[in-house]
């Protein structure tokens, strides 16, 4: 049985003061009781990882884990500005997002680089959250499954059965930050297509891997999305910035 996992992605938001008050509210809310058998995490900007790790320890280590939003594809060396997976591990990260569509769009990240990043994350004992998803044009021309299959097949080629230790986040680009959420059935159909594709490679991997949905998840649509058989949770952008909304989605 795959656990439901809700992961916040703050993107480039936060400050020392607002982070402290977010953790206070969310951890206090979680202490009131959370549904059993679920996992929760928040991926914060790199400069805040140490602060947020301390805040989690101060408040409520049992409920919430920490994650990062990107990582270097290299393990160590002359890569100015890059952050190694071993460094994220030292800062208590459990999850690392790789291949978010904003990284693919603004930093030209390729599927091959995304897979190399996922390997770095796995080699350092953390869980990569591998993002895939189609653009509006690709969906409007009926190519969404083909596009996502292409992204997944590159991950399968490099990661092989280590994919069982990864999470996949299906995030249709047209739904990210736009308020245009994919309908629960639309999301379920793509999650099912991804699971079938993984089963062509290995049934065991397909049944183990958690597939999260991301793209304008809000408290009022999370229940319906999370009820779908192939949706194992969510990657939450904008709504994760508001402690009450994030808590409501965690409880959905
Ligand atoms: P959103 O972002 O929830 O603001 O649409 C999701 C994401 O980009 O991970």
Tab-separated table of C-alpha atoms and ligand atoms in Angstrom:
chain	number	residue	atom	x	y	z
A	1	UNK	CA	0.000	0.000	0.000
A	2	UNK	CA	1.473	3.346	-1.043
A	3	UNK	CA	1.233	6.120	1.584
A	4	UNK	CA	-0.352	9.445	0.657
A	5	UNK	CA	2.394	12.089	0.490
A	6	UNK	CA	1.863	15.851	0.488
A	7	UNK	CA	4.914	17.975	-0.353
A	8	UNK	CA	4.949	21.762	-0.314
A	9	UNK	CA	7.127	23.628	-2.806
A	10	UNK	CA	7.701	27.187	-1.658
A	11	UNK	CA	9.664	28.025	-4.831
A	12	UNK	CA	11.567	31.339	-4.397
A	13	UNK	CA	9.487	32.604	-1.478
A	14	UNK	CA	10.128	33.056	2.233
A	15	UNK	CA	12.175	35.064	4.713
A	16	UNK	CA	13.742	34.225	8.067
A	17	UNK	CA	10.777	35.806	9.858
A	18	UNK	CA	7.962	34.384	7.700
A	19	UNK	CA	9.516	30.882	7.732
A	20	UNK	CA	9.509	30.857	11.545
A	21	UNK	CA	5.865	31.820	11.717
A	22	UNK	CA	4.887	29.273	8.982
A	23	UNK	CA	6.491	26.389	10.897
A	24	UNK	CA	4.921	27.517	14.144
A	25	UNK	CA	1.434	27.499	12.592
A	26	UNK	CA	1.813	24.290	10.580
A	27	UNK	CA	3.448	22.266	13.365
A	28	UNK	CA	0.890	23.490	15.890
A	29	UNK	CA	-1.885	22.468	13.471
A	30	UNK	CA	-0.308	19.048	12.905
A	31	UNK	CA	-0.026	18.421	16.639
A	32	UNK	CA	-3.843	18.621	16.833
A	33	UNK	CA	-3.864	15.322	14.947
A	34	UNK	CA	-3.322	14.235	11.379
A	35	UNK	CA	-4.726	11.343	9.307
A	36	UNK	CA	-2.660	8.167	9.924
A	37	UNK	CA	-0.349	6.628	7.346
A	38	UNK	CA	0.495	9.826	5.476
A	39	UNK	CA	3.752	11.705	4.950
A	40	UNK	CA	4.276	15.466	4.768
A	41	UNK	CA	7.210	17.557	3.666
A	42	UNK	CA	8.110	21.039	2.566
A	43	UNK	CA	10.768	21.997	0.007
A	44	UNK	CA	12.240	25.383	0.908
A	45	UNK	CA	14.853	27.614	-0.789
A	46	UNK	CA	18.398	26.326	-0.180
A	47	UNK	CA	19.566	29.229	2.048
A	48	UNK	CA	16.746	28.430	4.498
A	49	UNK	CA	17.348	24.681	4.832
A	50	UNK	CA	19.414	24.986	8.021
A	51	UNK	CA	16.904	27.329	9.641
A	52	UNK	CA	13.932	25.153	8.621
A	53	UNK	CA	15.652	21.959	9.768
A	54	UNK	CA	16.084	23.573	13.190
A	55	UNK	CA	12.476	24.792	13.195
A	56	UNK	CA	11.219	21.260	12.469
A	57	UNK	CA	13.333	19.879	15.327
A	58	UNK	CA	12.067	22.581	17.681
A	59	UNK	CA	8.430	22.008	16.839
A	60	UNK	CA	7.339	18.652	15.575
A	61	UNK	CA	9.891	16.262	14.093
A	62	UNK	CA	7.418	13.386	13.882
A	63	UNK	CA	5.166	14.973	11.306
A	64	UNK	CA	7.057	17.021	8.808
A	65	UNK	CA	10.168	16.349	6.713
A	66	UNK	CA	12.337	18.765	4.815
A	67	UNK	CA	13.140	18.905	1.128
A	68	UNK	CA	15.129	20.909	-1.414
A	69	UNK	CA	13.987	22.221	-4.792
A	70	UNK	CA	16.989	21.281	-6.938
A	71	UNK	CA	20.448	19.699	-6.738
A	72	UNK	CA	23.606	19.469	-8.815
A	73	UNK	CA	24.027	16.571	-11.237
A	74	UNK	CA	27.656	16.376	-9.986
A	75	UNK	CA	28.873	15.092	-6.635
A	76	UNK	CA	31.703	17.548	-5.843
A	77	UNK	CA	34.102	19.978	-7.478
A	78	UNK	CA	34.438	23.141	-9.554
A	79	UNK	CA	30.755	23.923	-10.209
A	80	UNK	CA	30.297	27.488	-8.962
A	81	UNK	CA	26.865	28.120	-7.520
A	82	UNK	CA	25.826	24.451	-7.481
A	83	UNK	CA	24.721	22.524	-4.388
A	84	UNK	CA	25.687	18.846	-3.973
A	85	UNK	CA	23.287	16.155	-2.809
A	86	UNK	CA	25.653	15.303	0.079
A	87	UNK	CA	25.234	18.896	1.333
A	88	UNK	CA	21.430	18.614	1.223
A	89	UNK	CA	21.674	15.352	3.171
A	90	UNK	CA	23.768	17.093	5.839
A	91	UNK	CA	20.987	19.670	6.166
A	92	UNK	CA	18.448	16.898	6.944
A	93	UNK	CA	16.696	16.823	3.579
A	94	UNK	CA	14.541	13.776	2.928
A	95	UNK	CA	13.210	14.790	-0.499
A	96	UNK	CA	14.701	16.692	-3.444
A	97	UNK	CA	12.621	17.961	-6.358
A	98	UNK	CA	14.365	17.379	-9.695
A	99	UNK	CA	13.305	18.505	-13.161
A	100	UNK	CA	10.612	20.939	-12.106
A	101	UNK	CA	9.148	22.527	-15.260
A	102	UNK	CA	10.463	25.926	-14.121
A	103	UNK	CA	14.015	24.482	-14.103
A	104	UNK	CA	13.416	22.863	-17.497
A	105	UNK	CA	12.003	26.140	-18.901
A	106	UNK	CA	14.343	28.764	-17.415
A	107	UNK	CA	17.512	26.687	-17.083
A	108	UNK	CA	17.105	24.381	-20.086
A	109	UNK	CA	17.393	21.226	-18.003
A	110	UNK	CA	17.127	18.056	-20.060
A	111	UNK	CA	15.655	14.673	-19.150
A	112	UNK	CA	19.190	13.244	-19.058
A	113	UNK	CA	20.331	15.884	-16.525
A	114	UNK	CA	17.194	15.285	-14.468
A	115	UNK	CA	18.008	11.564	-14.306
A	116	UNK	CA	21.621	12.320	-13.263
A	117	UNK	CA	20.301	14.577	-10.496
A	118	UNK	CA	17.922	11.848	-9.336
A	119	UNK	CA	20.872	9.427	-9.146
A	120	UNK	CA	22.813	11.886	-6.959
A	121	UNK	CA	19.802	12.170	-4.648
A	122	UNK	CA	19.406	8.376	-4.399
A	123	UNK	CA	23.149	7.839	-3.838
A	124	UNK	CA	22.901	10.167	-0.841
A	125	UNK	CA	19.991	8.348	0.769
A	126	UNK	CA	17.217	10.799	-0.121
A	127	UNK	CA	14.107	10.530	-2.306
A	128	UNK	CA	14.025	12.354	-5.639
A	129	UNK	CA	10.699	13.856	-6.699
A	130	UNK	CA	10.983	13.653	-10.493
A	131	UNK	CA	8.700	16.147	-12.243
A	132	UNK	CA	7.141	15.486	-15.630
A	133	UNK	CA	4.297	17.147	-17.510
A	134	UNK	CA	3.133	18.535	-20.823
A	135	UNK	CA	2.609	22.125	-22.008
A	136	UNK	CA	-0.759	23.573	-23.046
A	137	UNK	CA	0.189	23.258	-26.738
A	138	UNK	CA	1.157	19.638	-26.312
A	139	UNK	CA	-2.152	18.819	-24.638
A	140	UNK	CA	-4.199	20.834	-27.120
A	141	UNK	CA	-2.641	18.873	-29.946
A	142	UNK	CA	-3.431	15.570	-28.214
A	143	UNK	CA	0.217	14.672	-27.558
A	144	UNK	CA	0.201	14.768	-23.746
A	145	UNK	CA	0.641	11.033	-23.165
A	146	UNK	CA	3.363	10.779	-25.816
A	147	UNK	CA	5.264	13.712	-24.242
A	148	UNK	CA	5.072	12.369	-20.698
A	149	UNK	CA	5.960	8.846	-21.886
A	150	UNK	CA	9.064	10.315	-23.504
A	151	UNK	CA	10.079	12.011	-20.244
A	152	UNK	CA	9.460	8.863	-18.203
A	153	UNK	CA	11.312	6.582	-20.628
A	154	UNK	CA	14.515	8.648	-20.185
A	155	UNK	CA	14.215	8.198	-16.422
A	156	UNK	CA	13.653	4.443	-16.795
A	157	UNK	CA	16.712	4.163	-19.069
A	158	UNK	CA	19.046	5.690	-16.454
A	159	UNK	CA	17.448	4.837	-13.126
A	160	UNK	CA	16.140	1.331	-13.926
A	161	UNK	CA	14.752	-0.423	-10.843
A	162	UNK	CA	15.994	2.384	-8.569
A	163	UNK	CA	12.850	4.181	-9.763
A	164	UNK	CA	11.058	2.189	-7.057
A	165	UNK	CA	12.748	4.515	-4.525
A	166	UNK	CA	11.702	7.704	-6.333
A	167	UNK	CA	8.527	9.741	-6.419
A	168	UNK	CA	7.147	11.015	-9.706
A	169	UNK	CA	5.222	14.293	-9.795
A	170	UNK	CA	2.895	14.744	-12.751
A	171	UNK	CA	2.581	18.513	-13.166
A	172	UNK	CA	0.864	19.689	-16.352
A	173	UNK	CA	2.643	22.974	-17.109
A	174	UNK	CA	-0.620	24.711	-18.019
A	175	UNK	CA	-1.940	24.007	-14.503
A	176	UNK	CA	1.070	25.337	-12.549
A	177	UNK	CA	0.329	28.586	-10.773
A	178	UNK	CA	-2.537	29.324	-13.163
A	179	UNK	CA	-5.535	28.232	-11.102
A	180	UNK	CA	-6.414	25.856	-13.993
A	181	UNK	CA	-6.340	22.524	-12.194
A	182	UNK	CA	-6.539	19.325	-14.229
A	183	UNK	CA	-9.814	17.589	-13.445
A	184	UNK	CA	-9.376	14.667	-11.078
A	185	UNK	CA	-10.226	12.270	-13.926
A	186	UNK	CA	-7.754	13.940	-16.303
A	187	UNK	CA	-5.018	13.652	-13.683
A	188	UNK	CA	-5.990	10.049	-12.864
A	189	UNK	CA	-5.827	9.112	-16.568
A	190	UNK	CA	-2.262	10.412	-16.858
A	191	UNK	CA	-1.179	8.819	-13.567
A	192	UNK	CA	-2.608	5.523	-14.790
A	193	UNK	CA	-0.780	5.893	-18.117
A	194	UNK	CA	2.492	6.482	-16.211
A	195	UNK	CA	1.912	3.427	-14.029
A	196	UNK	CA	1.153	1.257	-17.073
A	197	UNK	CA	4.343	2.469	-18.721
A	198	UNK	CA	6.362	1.608	-15.605
A	199	UNK	CA	4.692	-1.818	-15.501
A	200	UNK	CA	5.972	-2.471	-19.041
A	201	UNK	CA	9.437	-2.132	-17.483
A	202	UNK	CA	8.804	-3.790	-14.100
A	203	UNK	CA	5.527	-4.543	-12.315
A	204	UNK	CA	7.157	-4.211	-8.919
A	205	UNK	CA	8.484	-0.729	-9.656
A	206	UNK	CA	5.079	0.301	-11.002
A	207	UNK	CA	3.258	-0.790	-7.873
A	208	UNK	CA	5.804	0.807	-5.498
A	209	UNK	CA	6.373	4.213	-7.024
A	210	UNK	CA	4.334	7.091	-5.604
A	211	UNK	CA	2.900	9.405	-8.275
A	212	UNK	CA	1.986	12.866	-6.969
A	213	UNK	CA	-0.168	15.401	-8.792
A	214	UNK	CA	0.891	19.066	-8.934
A	215	UNK	CA	-0.701	22.134	-10.493
A	216	UNK	CA	-3.060	24.506	-8.678
A	217	UNK	CA	-3.921	22.037	-5.906
A	218	UNK	CA	-6.035	23.869	-3.324
A	219	UNK	CA	-7.966	22.795	-0.223
A	220	UNK	CA	-11.183	22.614	-2.265
A	221	UNK	CA	-9.913	20.287	-5.007
A	222	UNK	CA	-7.473	18.135	-3.013
A	223	UNK	CA	-10.099	15.690	-1.694
A	224	UNK	CA	-11.267	14.703	-5.143
A	225	UNK	CA	-7.725	14.429	-6.537
A	226	UNK	CA	-6.389	12.361	-3.626
A	227	UNK	CA	-9.357	9.969	-3.844
A	228	UNK	CA	-8.192	8.757	-7.275
A	229	UNK	CA	-6.586	5.271	-7.246
A	230	UNK	CA	-3.343	6.278	-8.996
A	231	UNK	CA	-2.881	9.661	-7.306
A	232	UNK	CA	-0.652	9.160	-4.266
A	233	UNK	CA	-0.589	12.741	-3.032
A	234	UNK	CA	0.346	16.198	-4.217
A	235	UNK	CA	3.158	18.635	-4.892
A	236	UNK	CA	1.771	21.947	-3.738
A	237	UNK	CA	3.152	25.303	-4.899
A	238	UNK	CA	1.206	28.507	-4.211
A	239	UNK	CA	-1.158	26.999	-1.641
A	240	UNK	CA	1.758	25.681	0.455
A	241	UNK	CA	2.771	29.245	1.314
A	242	UNK	CA	-0.339	29.715	3.417
A	243	UNK	CA	-0.116	27.551	6.574
A	244	UNK	CA	-3.899	27.077	6.838
A	245	UNK	CA	-4.258	26.057	3.183
A	246	UNK	CA	-1.281	23.695	3.423
A	247	UNK	CA	-2.717	22.077	6.549
A	248	UNK	CA	-6.136	21.730	4.916
A	249	UNK	CA	-4.550	19.988	1.908
A	250	UNK	CA	-2.533	17.697	4.212
A	251	UNK	CA	-5.786	16.701	5.903
A	252	UNK	CA	-7.794	16.320	2.658
B	1	LIG	P1	1.118	25.488	-7.961
B	1	LIG	O1	2.591	24.912	-8.246
B	1	LIG	O2	0.504	24.622	-6.895
B	1	LIG	O3	1.345	26.897	-7.525
B	1	LIG	O4	0.366	25.374	-9.244
B	1	LIG	C1	2.860	23.538	-8.221
B	1	LIG	C2	4.324	23.302	-8.508
B	1	LIG	O5	4.881	23.997	-9.358
B	1	LIG	O6	4.969	22.436	-7.894
